Amino acid sequence: MAEEALSMSLKSLRHQGVRITPQREVILDYLIQVDTHPTVEMIKEGIEHKLPNLSVATIYNTLKLLVDKNLVIELPNNDGGIRYDFFGVPHFHAICENCGKITDIFSTDYAEMMKVLRKEAVEKSGYLISGTQLEFTGLCPECQLKLGKSVSTKSK
Ligand code: ZN
Ligand code: MN
């Protein structure tokens, strides 16, 4: 599935007139592989063995391009920085306010729900919409345990 996501993403880039360079492919591949929602420093560290001399500036520029082309989104980190996420498969997030963990939530209804909200956003705001992100904030299961606030009711 990761390989499929990569080849689809590269195809989409080519369609949009973007030349595929090694750093673009390696960074995209890394973001597809991990679910940590890494910072630029984490990305640098994670691809160091493949591209040892890549500067942070180059990584930033590549990420900016991937964000422009709607393959990657930026998420706010709780320290004010930015975290990056492959968004070739749209999903939403639950973000822990205590430890900063970001959890992916894939919903079969996501695309449909977003279409409805997007239509409403366009109608009510007049904006030319370029992206959508949905986030829930709260306490992750681990932090609920740590803080003695276990309210996690998993409905099965
Ligand atoms: Zn947490
Ligand atoms: Mn995500």
Short mmCIF file of C-alpha atoms and ligand atoms in Angstrom, two decimals:
data_model
loop_
_atom_site.label_atom_id
_atom_site.label_comp_id
_atom_site.label_asym_id
_atom_site.label_seq_id
_atom_site.Cartn_x
_atom_site.Cartn_y
_atom_site.Cartn_z
CA MET A 1 0.00 0.00 0.00
CA ALA A 2 2.86 2.38 0.76
CA GLU A 3 4.42 1.63 -2.61
CA GLU A 4 1.13 2.29 -4.30
CA ALA A 5 0.76 5.59 -2.46
CA LEU A 6 4.25 6.59 -3.58
CA SER A 7 3.74 5.75 -7.24
CA MET A 8 0.36 7.50 -7.27
CA SER A 9 1.89 10.58 -5.66
CA LEU A 10 4.81 10.69 -8.10
CA LYS A 11 2.34 10.38 -10.95
CA SER A 12 0.30 13.26 -9.55
CA LEU A 13 3.46 15.40 -9.29
CA ARG A 14 4.42 14.64 -12.88
CA HIS A 15 0.90 15.52 -13.99
CA GLN A 16 1.30 18.85 -12.25
CA GLY A 17 4.53 19.48 -14.13
CA VAL A 18 6.88 18.79 -11.23
CA ARG A 19 10.23 17.18 -11.96
CA ILE A 20 10.93 14.19 -9.72
CA THR A 21 14.30 14.67 -8.02
CA PRO A 22 15.85 12.15 -5.60
CA GLN A 23 15.18 14.40 -2.58
CA ARG A 24 11.54 14.88 -3.56
CA GLU A 25 11.04 11.14 -3.89
CA VAL A 26 12.92 10.29 -0.67
CA ILE A 27 11.07 12.88 1.44
CA LEU A 28 7.70 11.83 0.05
CA ASP A 29 8.52 8.17 0.62
CA TYR A 30 9.57 8.90 4.20
CA LEU A 31 6.33 10.77 4.94
CA ILE A 32 4.30 7.91 3.49
CA GLN A 33 6.17 5.34 5.66
CA VAL A 34 5.86 7.05 9.05
CA ASP A 35 2.77 7.91 11.08
CA THR A 36 4.62 10.15 13.53
CA HIS A 37 3.71 13.46 11.83
CA PRO A 38 7.37 14.48 11.92
CA THR A 39 8.98 17.90 12.25
CA VAL A 40 11.55 19.00 9.66
CA GLU A 41 14.33 17.92 12.08
CA MET A 42 12.81 14.46 12.41
CA ILE A 43 12.59 14.20 8.62
CA LYS A 44 16.25 15.22 8.25
CA GLU A 45 17.25 12.54 10.74
CA GLY A 46 15.00 9.93 9.16
CA ILE A 47 16.39 10.30 5.63
CA GLU A 48 20.01 10.96 6.62
CA HIS A 49 21.10 7.45 5.63
CA LYS A 50 19.72 7.97 2.13
CA LEU A 51 20.61 11.63 1.56
CA PRO A 52 23.34 12.52 4.07
CA ASN A 53 24.06 16.05 2.88
CA LEU A 54 20.58 17.41 2.46
CA SER A 55 20.21 20.83 4.09
CA VAL A 56 17.24 21.80 6.24
CA ALA A 57 16.54 24.60 3.72
CA THR A 58 16.23 22.09 0.88
CA ILE A 59 13.94 19.91 2.98
CA TYR A 60 11.78 22.96 3.77
CA ASN A 61 11.56 23.90 0.09
CA THR A 62 10.64 20.36 -0.87
CA LEU A 63 7.96 20.22 1.83
CA LYS A 64 6.56 23.55 0.68
CA LEU A 65 6.28 22.17 -2.84
CA LEU A 66 4.55 18.99 -1.63
CA VAL A 67 2.13 21.12 0.42
CA ASP A 68 1.45 23.29 -2.66
CA LYS A 69 0.68 20.18 -4.66
CA ASN A 70 -1.76 18.92 -2.01
CA LEU A 71 0.16 15.76 -1.14
CA VAL A 72 1.33 16.91 2.28
CA ILE A 73 -0.31 19.05 4.95
CA GLU A 74 1.16 21.14 7.75
CA LEU A 75 -0.03 20.59 11.28
CA PRO A 76 0.71 22.89 14.21
CA ASN A 77 3.03 21.43 16.84
CA ASN A 78 2.30 22.27 20.47
CA ASP A 79 5.66 24.09 20.72
CA GLY A 80 4.71 26.48 17.92
CA GLY A 81 6.59 24.56 15.21
CA ILE A 82 5.19 22.68 12.26
CA ARG A 83 4.70 18.97 11.69
CA TYR A 84 4.19 17.34 8.32
CA ASP A 85 1.80 14.67 7.17
CA PHE A 86 1.30 12.75 3.95
CA PHE A 87 -2.23 13.55 2.88
CA GLY A 88 -2.57 11.48 -0.29
CA VAL A 89 -5.18 9.53 1.64
CA PRO A 90 -7.31 12.21 3.33
CA HIS A 91 -8.05 11.65 7.01
CA PHE A 92 -8.60 13.60 10.17
CA HIS A 93 -6.72 13.82 13.45
CA ALA A 94 -7.06 13.55 17.18
CA ILE A 95 -4.37 15.64 18.89
CA CYS A 96 -3.33 15.17 22.51
CA GLU A 97 -3.11 18.47 24.37
CA ASN A 98 -0.84 16.92 26.99
CA CYS A 99 1.88 15.07 25.05
CA GLY A 100 1.36 16.44 21.54
CA LYS A 101 0.70 13.06 19.98
CA ILE A 102 -1.22 13.17 16.69
CA THR A 103 -3.37 10.17 15.81
CA ASP A 104 -4.70 9.47 12.33
CA ILE A 105 -8.37 8.68 11.91
CA PHE A 106 -9.44 7.20 8.62
CA SER A 107 -13.17 7.30 8.09
CA THR A 108 -15.04 5.89 5.13
CA ASP A 109 -17.40 8.86 5.37
CA TYR A 110 -14.60 11.44 5.48
CA ALA A 111 -14.69 12.49 1.81
CA GLU A 112 -18.47 12.78 1.82
CA MET A 113 -18.56 14.78 5.07
CA MET A 114 -15.84 17.11 3.81
CA LYS A 115 -17.70 17.69 0.56
CA VAL A 116 -20.75 18.84 2.51
CA LEU A 117 -18.74 21.12 4.81
CA ARG A 118 -16.69 22.50 1.94
CA LYS A 119 -19.81 23.39 -0.05
CA GLU A 120 -21.19 25.18 2.96
CA ALA A 121 -17.89 26.99 3.53
CA VAL A 122 -17.80 28.23 -0.06
CA GLU A 123 -21.43 29.34 0.03
CA LYS A 124 -21.18 31.11 3.36
CA SER A 125 -17.71 32.63 3.11
CA GLY A 126 -17.14 33.19 -0.60
CA TYR A 127 -13.64 31.78 -0.15
CA LEU A 128 -11.80 29.98 -2.88
CA ILE A 129 -11.04 26.92 -0.76
CA SER A 130 -7.66 25.23 -1.23
CA GLY A 131 -7.59 22.78 1.65
CA THR A 132 -9.40 21.32 4.61
CA GLN A 133 -8.22 19.91 7.90
CA LEU A 134 -10.29 18.52 10.70
CA GLU A 135 -8.84 18.08 14.16
CA PHE A 136 -10.15 16.93 17.49
CA THR A 137 -8.17 17.90 20.55
CA GLY A 138 -8.14 16.20 23.92
CA LEU A 139 -6.21 13.59 25.89
CA CYS A 140 -4.75 10.44 24.34
CA PRO A 141 -5.40 7.09 26.11
CA GLU A 142 -1.87 7.05 27.65
CA CYS A 143 -2.24 10.56 29.06
CA GLN A 144 -5.71 9.75 30.38
CA LEU A 145 -4.13 6.93 32.36
CA LYS A 146 -1.20 9.07 33.52
CA LEU A 147 -3.47 11.88 34.63
CA GLY A 148 -6.12 9.57 36.07
CA LYS A 149 -8.75 10.90 33.73
CA SER A 150 -9.76 7.72 32.00
CA VAL A 151 -12.86 8.67 30.06
CA SER A 152 -12.05 6.57 27.03
CA THR A 153 -15.19 4.65 26.21
CA LYS A 154 -14.44 2.52 23.23
CA SER A 155 -17.77 1.45 21.79
CA LYS A 156 -17.56 -1.97 20.32
ZN ZN B 1 -1.01 12.26 25.21
MN MN B 2 -2.14 12.21 9.67
#
